[in-house]
PDB file of C-alpha atoms in Angstrom:
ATOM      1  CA  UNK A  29       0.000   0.000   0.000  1.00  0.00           C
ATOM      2  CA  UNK A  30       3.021   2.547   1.016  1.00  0.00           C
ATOM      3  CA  UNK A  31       4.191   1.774  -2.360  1.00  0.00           C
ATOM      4  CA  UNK A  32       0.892   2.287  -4.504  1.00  0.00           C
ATOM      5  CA  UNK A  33       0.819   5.462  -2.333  1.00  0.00           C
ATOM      6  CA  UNK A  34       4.280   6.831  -3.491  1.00  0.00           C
ATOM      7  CA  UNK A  35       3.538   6.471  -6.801  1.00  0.00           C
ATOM      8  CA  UNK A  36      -0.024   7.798  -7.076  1.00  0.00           C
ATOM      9  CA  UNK A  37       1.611  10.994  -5.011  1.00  0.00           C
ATOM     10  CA  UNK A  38       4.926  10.981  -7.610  1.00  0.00           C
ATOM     11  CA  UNK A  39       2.319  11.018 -10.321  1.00  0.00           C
ATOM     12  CA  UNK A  40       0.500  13.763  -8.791  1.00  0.00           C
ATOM     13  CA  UNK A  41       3.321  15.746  -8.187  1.00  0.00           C
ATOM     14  CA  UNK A  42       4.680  15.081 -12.175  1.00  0.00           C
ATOM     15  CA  UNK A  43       1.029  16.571 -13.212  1.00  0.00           C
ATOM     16  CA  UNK A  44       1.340  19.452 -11.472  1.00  0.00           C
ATOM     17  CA  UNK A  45       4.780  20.289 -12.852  1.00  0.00           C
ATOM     18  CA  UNK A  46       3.538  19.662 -15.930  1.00  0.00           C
ATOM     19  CA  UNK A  47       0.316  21.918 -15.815  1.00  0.00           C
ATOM     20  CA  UNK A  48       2.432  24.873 -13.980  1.00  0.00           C
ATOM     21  CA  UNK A  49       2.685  28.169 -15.469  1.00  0.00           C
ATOM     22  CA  UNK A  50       5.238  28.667 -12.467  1.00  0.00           C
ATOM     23  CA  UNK A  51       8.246  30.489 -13.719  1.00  0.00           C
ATOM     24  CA  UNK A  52      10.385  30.543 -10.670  1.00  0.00           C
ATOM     25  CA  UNK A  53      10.724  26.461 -10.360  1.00  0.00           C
ATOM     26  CA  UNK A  54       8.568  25.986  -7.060  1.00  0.00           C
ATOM     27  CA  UNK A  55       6.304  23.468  -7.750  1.00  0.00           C
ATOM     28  CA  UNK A  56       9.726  21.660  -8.564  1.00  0.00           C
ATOM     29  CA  UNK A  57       9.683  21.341  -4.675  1.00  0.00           C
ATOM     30  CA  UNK A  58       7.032  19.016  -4.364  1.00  0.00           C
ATOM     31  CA  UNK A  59      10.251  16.308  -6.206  1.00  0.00           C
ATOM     32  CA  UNK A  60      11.974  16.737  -2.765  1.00  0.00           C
ATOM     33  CA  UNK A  61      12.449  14.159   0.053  1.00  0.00           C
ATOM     34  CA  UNK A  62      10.890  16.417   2.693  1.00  0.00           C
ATOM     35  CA  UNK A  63       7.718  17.380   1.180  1.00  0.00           C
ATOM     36  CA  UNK A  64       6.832  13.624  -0.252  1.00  0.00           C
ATOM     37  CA  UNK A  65       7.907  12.130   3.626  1.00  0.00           C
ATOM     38  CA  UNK A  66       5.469  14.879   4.640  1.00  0.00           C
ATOM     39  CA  UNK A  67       2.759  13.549   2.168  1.00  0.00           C
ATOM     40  CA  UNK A  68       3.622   9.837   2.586  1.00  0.00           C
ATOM     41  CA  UNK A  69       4.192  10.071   6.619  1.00  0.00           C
ATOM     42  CA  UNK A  70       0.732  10.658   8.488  1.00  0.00           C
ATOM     43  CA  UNK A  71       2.637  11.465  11.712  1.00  0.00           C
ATOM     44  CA  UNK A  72       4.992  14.152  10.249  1.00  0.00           C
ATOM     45  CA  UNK A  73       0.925  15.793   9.420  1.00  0.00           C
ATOM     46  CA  UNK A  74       0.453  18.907  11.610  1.00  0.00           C
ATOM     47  CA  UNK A  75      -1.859  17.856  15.053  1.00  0.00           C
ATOM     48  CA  UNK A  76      -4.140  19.802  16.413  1.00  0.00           C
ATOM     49  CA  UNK A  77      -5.392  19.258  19.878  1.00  0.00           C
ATOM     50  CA  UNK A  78      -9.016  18.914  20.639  1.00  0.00           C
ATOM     51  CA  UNK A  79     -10.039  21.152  23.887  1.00  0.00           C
ATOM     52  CA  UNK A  80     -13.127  19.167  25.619  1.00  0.00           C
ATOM     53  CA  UNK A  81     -14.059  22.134  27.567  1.00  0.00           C
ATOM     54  CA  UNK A  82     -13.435  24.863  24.101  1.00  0.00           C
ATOM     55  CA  UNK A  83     -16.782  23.723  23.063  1.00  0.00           C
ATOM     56  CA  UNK A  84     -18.876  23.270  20.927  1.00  0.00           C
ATOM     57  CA  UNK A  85     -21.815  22.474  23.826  1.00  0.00           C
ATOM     58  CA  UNK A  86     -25.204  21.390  23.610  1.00  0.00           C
ATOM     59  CA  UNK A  87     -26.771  23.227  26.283  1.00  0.00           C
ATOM     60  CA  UNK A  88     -24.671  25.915  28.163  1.00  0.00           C
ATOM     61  CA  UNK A  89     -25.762  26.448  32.395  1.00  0.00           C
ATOM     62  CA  UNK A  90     -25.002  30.478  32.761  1.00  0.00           C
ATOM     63  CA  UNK A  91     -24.466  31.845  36.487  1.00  0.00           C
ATOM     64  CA  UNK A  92     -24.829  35.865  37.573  1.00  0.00           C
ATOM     65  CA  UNK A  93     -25.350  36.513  34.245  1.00  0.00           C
ATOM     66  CA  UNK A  94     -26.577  40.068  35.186  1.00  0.00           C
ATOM     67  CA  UNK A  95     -23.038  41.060  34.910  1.00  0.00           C
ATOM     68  CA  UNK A  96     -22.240  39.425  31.117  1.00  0.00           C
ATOM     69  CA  UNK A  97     -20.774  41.897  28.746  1.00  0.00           C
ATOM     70  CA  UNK A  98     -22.105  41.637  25.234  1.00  0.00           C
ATOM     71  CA  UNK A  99     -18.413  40.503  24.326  1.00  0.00           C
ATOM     72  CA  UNK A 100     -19.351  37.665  26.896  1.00  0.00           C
ATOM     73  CA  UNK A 101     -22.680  36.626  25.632  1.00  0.00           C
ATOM     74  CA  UNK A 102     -20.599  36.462  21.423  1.00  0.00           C
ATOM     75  CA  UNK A 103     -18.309  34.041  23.217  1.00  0.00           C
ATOM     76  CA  UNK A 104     -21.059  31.647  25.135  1.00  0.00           C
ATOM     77  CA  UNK A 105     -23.152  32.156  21.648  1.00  0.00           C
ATOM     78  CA  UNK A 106     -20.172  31.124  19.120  1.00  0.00           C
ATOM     79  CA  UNK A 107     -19.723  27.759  21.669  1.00  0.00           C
ATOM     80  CA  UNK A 108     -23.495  26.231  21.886  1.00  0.00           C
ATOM     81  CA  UNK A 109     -24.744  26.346  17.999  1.00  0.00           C
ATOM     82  CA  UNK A 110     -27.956  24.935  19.575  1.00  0.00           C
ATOM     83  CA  UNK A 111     -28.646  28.282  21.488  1.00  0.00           C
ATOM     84  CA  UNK A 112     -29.701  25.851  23.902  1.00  0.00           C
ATOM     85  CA  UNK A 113     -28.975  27.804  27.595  1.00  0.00           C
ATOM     86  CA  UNK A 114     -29.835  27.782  31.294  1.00  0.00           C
ATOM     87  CA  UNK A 115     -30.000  31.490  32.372  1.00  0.00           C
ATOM     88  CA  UNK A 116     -29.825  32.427  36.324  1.00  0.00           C
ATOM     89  CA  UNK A 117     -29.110  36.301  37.261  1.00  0.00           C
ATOM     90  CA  UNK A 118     -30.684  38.669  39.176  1.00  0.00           C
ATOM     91  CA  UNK A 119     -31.133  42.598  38.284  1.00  0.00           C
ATOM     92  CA  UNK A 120     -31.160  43.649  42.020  1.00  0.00           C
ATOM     93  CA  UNK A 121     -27.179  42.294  42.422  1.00  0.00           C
ATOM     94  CA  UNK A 122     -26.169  44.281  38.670  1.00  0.00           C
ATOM     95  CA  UNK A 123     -23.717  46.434  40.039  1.00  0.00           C
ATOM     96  CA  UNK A 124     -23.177  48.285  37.009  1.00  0.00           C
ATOM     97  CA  UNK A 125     -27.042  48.812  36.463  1.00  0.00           C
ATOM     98  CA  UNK A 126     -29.632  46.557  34.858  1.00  0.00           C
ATOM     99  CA  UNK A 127     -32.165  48.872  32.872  1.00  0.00           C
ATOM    100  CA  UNK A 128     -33.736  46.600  30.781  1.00  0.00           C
ATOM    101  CA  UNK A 129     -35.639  43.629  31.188  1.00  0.00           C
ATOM    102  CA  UNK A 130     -34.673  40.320  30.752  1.00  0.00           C
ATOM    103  CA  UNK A 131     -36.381  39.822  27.687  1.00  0.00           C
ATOM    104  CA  UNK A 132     -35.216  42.858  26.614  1.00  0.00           C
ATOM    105  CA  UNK A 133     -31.300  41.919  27.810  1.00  0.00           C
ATOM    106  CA  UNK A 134     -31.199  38.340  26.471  1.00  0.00           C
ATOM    107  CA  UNK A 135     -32.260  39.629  23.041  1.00  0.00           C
ATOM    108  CA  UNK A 136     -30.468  42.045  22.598  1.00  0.00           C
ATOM    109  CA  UNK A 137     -27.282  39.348  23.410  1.00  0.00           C
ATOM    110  CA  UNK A 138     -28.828  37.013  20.688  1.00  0.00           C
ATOM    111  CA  UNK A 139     -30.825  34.765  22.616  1.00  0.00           C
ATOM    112  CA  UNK A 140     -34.417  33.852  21.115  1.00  0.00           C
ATOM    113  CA  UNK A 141     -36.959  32.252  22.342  1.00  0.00           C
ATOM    114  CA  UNK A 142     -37.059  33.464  26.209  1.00  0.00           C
ATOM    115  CA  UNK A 143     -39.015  32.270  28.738  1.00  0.00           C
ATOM    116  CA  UNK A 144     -38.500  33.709  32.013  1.00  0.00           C
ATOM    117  CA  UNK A 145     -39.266  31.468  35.449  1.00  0.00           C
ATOM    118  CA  UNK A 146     -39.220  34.381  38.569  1.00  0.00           C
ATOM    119  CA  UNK A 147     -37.777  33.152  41.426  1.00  0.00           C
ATOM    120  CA  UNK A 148     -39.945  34.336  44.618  1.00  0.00           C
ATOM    121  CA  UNK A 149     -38.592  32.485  47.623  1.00  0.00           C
ATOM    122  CA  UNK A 150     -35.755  33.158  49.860  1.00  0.00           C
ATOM    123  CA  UNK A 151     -34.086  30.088  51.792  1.00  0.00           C
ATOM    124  CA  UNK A 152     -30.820  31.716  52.667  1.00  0.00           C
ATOM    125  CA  UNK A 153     -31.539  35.545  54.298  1.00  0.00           C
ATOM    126  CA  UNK A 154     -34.477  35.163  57.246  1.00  0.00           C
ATOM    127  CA  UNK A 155     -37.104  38.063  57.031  1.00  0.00           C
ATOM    128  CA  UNK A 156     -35.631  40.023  60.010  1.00  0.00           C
ATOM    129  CA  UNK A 157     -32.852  40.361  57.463  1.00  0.00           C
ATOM    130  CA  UNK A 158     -34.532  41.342  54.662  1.00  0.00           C
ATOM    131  CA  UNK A 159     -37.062  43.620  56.063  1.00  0.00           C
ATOM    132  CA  UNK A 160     -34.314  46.074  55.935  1.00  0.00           C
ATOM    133  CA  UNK A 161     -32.603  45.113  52.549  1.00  0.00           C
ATOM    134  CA  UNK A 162     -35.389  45.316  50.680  1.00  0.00           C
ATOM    135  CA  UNK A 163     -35.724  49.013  50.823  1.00  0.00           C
ATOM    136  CA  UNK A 164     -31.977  49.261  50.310  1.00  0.00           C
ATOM    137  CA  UNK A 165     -32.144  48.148  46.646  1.00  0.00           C
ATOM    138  CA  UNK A 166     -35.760  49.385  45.969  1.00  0.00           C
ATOM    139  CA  UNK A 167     -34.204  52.915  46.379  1.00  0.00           C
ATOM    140  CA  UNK A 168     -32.079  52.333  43.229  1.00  0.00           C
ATOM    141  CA  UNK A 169     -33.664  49.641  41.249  1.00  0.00           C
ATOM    142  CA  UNK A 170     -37.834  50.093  42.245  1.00  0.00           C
ATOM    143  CA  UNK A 171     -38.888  47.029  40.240  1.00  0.00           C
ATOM    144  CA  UNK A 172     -36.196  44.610  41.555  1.00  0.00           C
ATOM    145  CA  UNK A 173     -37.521  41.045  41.970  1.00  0.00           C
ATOM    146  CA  UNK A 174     -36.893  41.160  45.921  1.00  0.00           C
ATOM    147  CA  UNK A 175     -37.548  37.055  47.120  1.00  0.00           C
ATOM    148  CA  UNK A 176     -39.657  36.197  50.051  1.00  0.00           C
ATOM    149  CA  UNK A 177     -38.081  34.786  52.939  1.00  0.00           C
ATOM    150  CA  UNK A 178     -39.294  31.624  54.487  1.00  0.00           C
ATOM    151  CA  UNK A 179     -38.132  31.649  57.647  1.00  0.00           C
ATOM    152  CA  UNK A 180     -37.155  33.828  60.957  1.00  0.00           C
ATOM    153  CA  UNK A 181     -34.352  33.877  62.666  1.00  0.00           C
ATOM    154  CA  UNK A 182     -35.762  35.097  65.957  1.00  0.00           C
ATOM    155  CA  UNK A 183     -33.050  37.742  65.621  1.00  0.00           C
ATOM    156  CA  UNK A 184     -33.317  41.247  64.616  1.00  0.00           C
ATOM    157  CA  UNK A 185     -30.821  43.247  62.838  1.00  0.00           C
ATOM    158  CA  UNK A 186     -28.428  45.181  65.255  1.00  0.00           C
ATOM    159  CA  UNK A 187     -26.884  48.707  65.194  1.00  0.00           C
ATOM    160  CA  UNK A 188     -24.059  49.275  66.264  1.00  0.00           C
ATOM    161  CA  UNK A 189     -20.948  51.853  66.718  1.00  0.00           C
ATOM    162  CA  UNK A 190     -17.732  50.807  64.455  1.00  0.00           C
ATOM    163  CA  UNK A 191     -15.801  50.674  67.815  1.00  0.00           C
ATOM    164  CA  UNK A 192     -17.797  47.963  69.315  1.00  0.00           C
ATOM    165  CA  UNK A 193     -16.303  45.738  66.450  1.00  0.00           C
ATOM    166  CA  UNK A 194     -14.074  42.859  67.765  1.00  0.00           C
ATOM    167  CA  UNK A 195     -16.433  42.866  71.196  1.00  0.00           C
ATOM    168  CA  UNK A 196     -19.249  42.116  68.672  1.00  0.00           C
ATOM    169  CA  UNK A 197     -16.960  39.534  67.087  1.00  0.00           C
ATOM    170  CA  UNK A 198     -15.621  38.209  70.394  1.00  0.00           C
ATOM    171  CA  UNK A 199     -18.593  37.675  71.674  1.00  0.00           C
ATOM    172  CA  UNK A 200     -19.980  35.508  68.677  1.00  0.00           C
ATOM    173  CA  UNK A 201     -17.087  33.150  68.982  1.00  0.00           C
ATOM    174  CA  UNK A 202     -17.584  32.346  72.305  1.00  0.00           C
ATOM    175  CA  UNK A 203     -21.333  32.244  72.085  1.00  0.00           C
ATOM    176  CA  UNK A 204     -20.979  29.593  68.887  1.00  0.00           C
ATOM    177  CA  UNK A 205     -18.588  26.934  68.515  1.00  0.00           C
ATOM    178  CA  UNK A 206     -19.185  26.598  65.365  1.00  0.00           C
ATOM    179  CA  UNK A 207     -20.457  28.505  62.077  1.00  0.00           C
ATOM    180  CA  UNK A 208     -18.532  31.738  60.261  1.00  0.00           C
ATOM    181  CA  UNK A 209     -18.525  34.961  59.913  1.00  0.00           C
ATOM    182  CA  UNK A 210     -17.720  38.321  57.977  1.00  0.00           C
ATOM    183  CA  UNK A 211     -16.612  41.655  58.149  1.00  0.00           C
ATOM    184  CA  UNK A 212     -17.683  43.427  54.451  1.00  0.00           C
ATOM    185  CA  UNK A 213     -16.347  46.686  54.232  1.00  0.00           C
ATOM    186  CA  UNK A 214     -13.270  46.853  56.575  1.00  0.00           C
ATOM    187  CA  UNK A 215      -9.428  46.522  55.454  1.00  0.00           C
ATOM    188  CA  UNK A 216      -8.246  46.732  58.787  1.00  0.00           C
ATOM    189  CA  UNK A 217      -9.615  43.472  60.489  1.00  0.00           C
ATOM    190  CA  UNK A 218      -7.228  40.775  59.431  1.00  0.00           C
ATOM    191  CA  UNK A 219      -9.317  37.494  58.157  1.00  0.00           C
ATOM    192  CA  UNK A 220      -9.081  34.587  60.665  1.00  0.00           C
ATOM    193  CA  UNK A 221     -10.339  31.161  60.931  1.00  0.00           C
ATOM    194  CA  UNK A 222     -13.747  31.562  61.414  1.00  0.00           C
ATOM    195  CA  UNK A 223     -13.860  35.308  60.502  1.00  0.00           C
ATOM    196  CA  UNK A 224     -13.275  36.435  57.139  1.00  0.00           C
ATOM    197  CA  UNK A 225     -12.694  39.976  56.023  1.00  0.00           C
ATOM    198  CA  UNK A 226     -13.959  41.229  52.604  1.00  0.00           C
ATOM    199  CA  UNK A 227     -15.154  43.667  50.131  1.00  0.00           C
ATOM    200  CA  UNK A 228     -18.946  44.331  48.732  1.00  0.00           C
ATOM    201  CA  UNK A 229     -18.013  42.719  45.509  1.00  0.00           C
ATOM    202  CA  UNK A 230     -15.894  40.028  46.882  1.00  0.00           C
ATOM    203  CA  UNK A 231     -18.622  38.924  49.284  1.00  0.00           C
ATOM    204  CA  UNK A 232     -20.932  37.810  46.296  1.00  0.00           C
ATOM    205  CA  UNK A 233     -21.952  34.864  46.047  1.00  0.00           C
ATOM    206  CA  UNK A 234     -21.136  33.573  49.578  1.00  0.00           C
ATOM    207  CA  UNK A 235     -23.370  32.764  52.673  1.00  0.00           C
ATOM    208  CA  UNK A 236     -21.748  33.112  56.161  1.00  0.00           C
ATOM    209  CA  UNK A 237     -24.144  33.031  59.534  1.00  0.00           C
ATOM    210  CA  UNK A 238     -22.740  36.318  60.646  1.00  0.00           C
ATOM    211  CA  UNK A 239     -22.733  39.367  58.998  1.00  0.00           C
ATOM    212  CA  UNK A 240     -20.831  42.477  60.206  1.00  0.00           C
ATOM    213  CA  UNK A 241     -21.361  45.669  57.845  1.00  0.00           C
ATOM    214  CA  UNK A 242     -18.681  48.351  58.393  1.00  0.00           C
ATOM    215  CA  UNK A 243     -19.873  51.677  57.636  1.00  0.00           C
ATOM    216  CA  UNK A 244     -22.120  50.475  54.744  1.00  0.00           C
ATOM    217  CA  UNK A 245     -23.417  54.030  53.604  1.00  0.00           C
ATOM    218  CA  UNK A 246     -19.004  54.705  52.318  1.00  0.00           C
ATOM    219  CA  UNK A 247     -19.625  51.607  50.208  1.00  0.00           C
ATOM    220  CA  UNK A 248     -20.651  54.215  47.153  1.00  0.00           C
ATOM    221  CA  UNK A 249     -23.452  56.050  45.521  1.00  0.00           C
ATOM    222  CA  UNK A 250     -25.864  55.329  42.758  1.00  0.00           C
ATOM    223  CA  UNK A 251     -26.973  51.975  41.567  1.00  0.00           C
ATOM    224  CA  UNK A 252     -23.523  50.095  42.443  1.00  0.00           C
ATOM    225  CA  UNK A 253     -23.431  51.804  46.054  1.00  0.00           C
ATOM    226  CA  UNK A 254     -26.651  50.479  47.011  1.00  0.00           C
ATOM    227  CA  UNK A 255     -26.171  46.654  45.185  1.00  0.00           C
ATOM    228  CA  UNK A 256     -23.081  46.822  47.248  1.00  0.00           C
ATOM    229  CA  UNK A 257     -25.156  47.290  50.330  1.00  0.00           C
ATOM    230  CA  UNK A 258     -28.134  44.890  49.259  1.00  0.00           C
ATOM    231  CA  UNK A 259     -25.932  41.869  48.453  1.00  0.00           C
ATOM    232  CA  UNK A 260     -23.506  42.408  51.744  1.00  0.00           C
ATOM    233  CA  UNK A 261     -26.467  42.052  53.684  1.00  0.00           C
ATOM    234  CA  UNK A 262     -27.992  39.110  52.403  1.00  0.00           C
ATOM    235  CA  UNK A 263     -25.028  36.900  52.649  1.00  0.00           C
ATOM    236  CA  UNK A 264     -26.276  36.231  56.080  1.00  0.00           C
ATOM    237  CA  UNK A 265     -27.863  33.799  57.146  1.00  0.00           C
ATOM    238  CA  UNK A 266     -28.684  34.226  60.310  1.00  0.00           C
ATOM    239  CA  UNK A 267     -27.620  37.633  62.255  1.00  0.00           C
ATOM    240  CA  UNK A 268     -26.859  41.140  60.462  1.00  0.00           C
ATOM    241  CA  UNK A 269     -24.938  43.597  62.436  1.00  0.00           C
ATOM    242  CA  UNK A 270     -24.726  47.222  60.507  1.00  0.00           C
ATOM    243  CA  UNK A 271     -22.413  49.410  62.016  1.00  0.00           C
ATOM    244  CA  UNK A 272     -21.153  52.865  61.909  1.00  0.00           C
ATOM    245  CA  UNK A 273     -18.928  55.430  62.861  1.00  0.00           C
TER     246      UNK A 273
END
């Protein structure tokens, strides 16, 4: 078979010669060794690798995608040719604003054929919680889809002065042997085991059973200031304290 092979590829090569208006003798290259091992050797062929996760998908499962740039939604588009997707965001945690709806949003990305499934209930934050959240995001988004909590804590939200920090935190530890905590909004507590010490944005996403707010009203203006605020205090899920200076 290598043999049959050689010749049928010699034979090409001779045609093409032939049939060449090429003045400058290149096609004479396809006569040398390295080009005809390069034909006849399928391992000296170029490889490319095959990325499992570069796609193409069937169906595509998209997280926060309030915050997808249109740049973002080309790239997810160009990898599932099925436009087959699984959409979860919320408008009231857009920190860069959310003006449209999502009908609106998800066709003007390029997704068709929307259907939109609200999601009204509220496992993680208990009502004491977001009795005063609520009215933190309303103020900047008025038609946020705010979820109903299911359950009380039995503890109400607690003000405090910035000063009475680590005695706030001190006195959680030894109350709880267990569970965790965070302090959003302050650069000088250093994280430790149990407590953890983070920004607004970094806080997304995360659940902890205590929630200390540092001076929440320097966490910014506008629409981002008062997502900022909204999804710091919902990442508890059990005991808010808000303090100030």
């Amino acid at each position: 078979m290598k043999a049959a092979e050689r010749e049928y590829r010699a034979n090409v090569a001779d045609y093409l010669m032939q049939s060449s208006d090429d003045d400058l003798g290149l096609m004479s290259m396809l006569r040398g060794d390295d080009v005809q091992n390069s034909l006849d050797d399928d391992d000296a062929l170029p490889r490319t690798s095959t990325d499992l996760l570069g796609g193409p998908f069937a169906h595509i499962i998209v997280d926060e995608a309030q915050e997808l740039t249109d740049a973002e939604w080309r790239m997810l588009l160009s990898r599932c040719p099925s436009r087959s997707f699984t959409i979860v965001g919320d408008r009231a945690q857009a920190r860069h604003g959310f003006t449209e709806s999502w009908e609106e949003r998800l066709s003007h990305a390029g997704v068709k054929d929307v259907r939109i499934a609200s999601l009204t209930v509220n496992y993680r934050t208990p009502e004491e919680i977001m009795v005063e959240a609520e009215p933190v995001i309303r103020t900047a988004i008025p038609d946020a889809n705010v979820p109903t909590s299911v359950r009380s804590s039995g503890v109400p939200v607690r003000h405090a002065a910035l000063s009475e920090r680590d005695a706030i935190i001190a006195a959680w530890l030894a109350e709880k042997e267990e569970g965790t905590a965070c302090i959003v909004g302050d650069e000088t507590f250093a994280t430790t085991e149990r407590v953890r010490s983070l920004t607004p944005a970094l806080s997304k996403g995360l659940e902890f059973d205590l929630v200390v707010l540092a001076e929440p009203e320097t966490f910014g203006d506008g629409i981002e200031g008062a997502v900022d605020r909204y999804v710091a205090m919902t990442r508890s899920t059990r005991e808010l304290v808000v303090l100030t200076g």
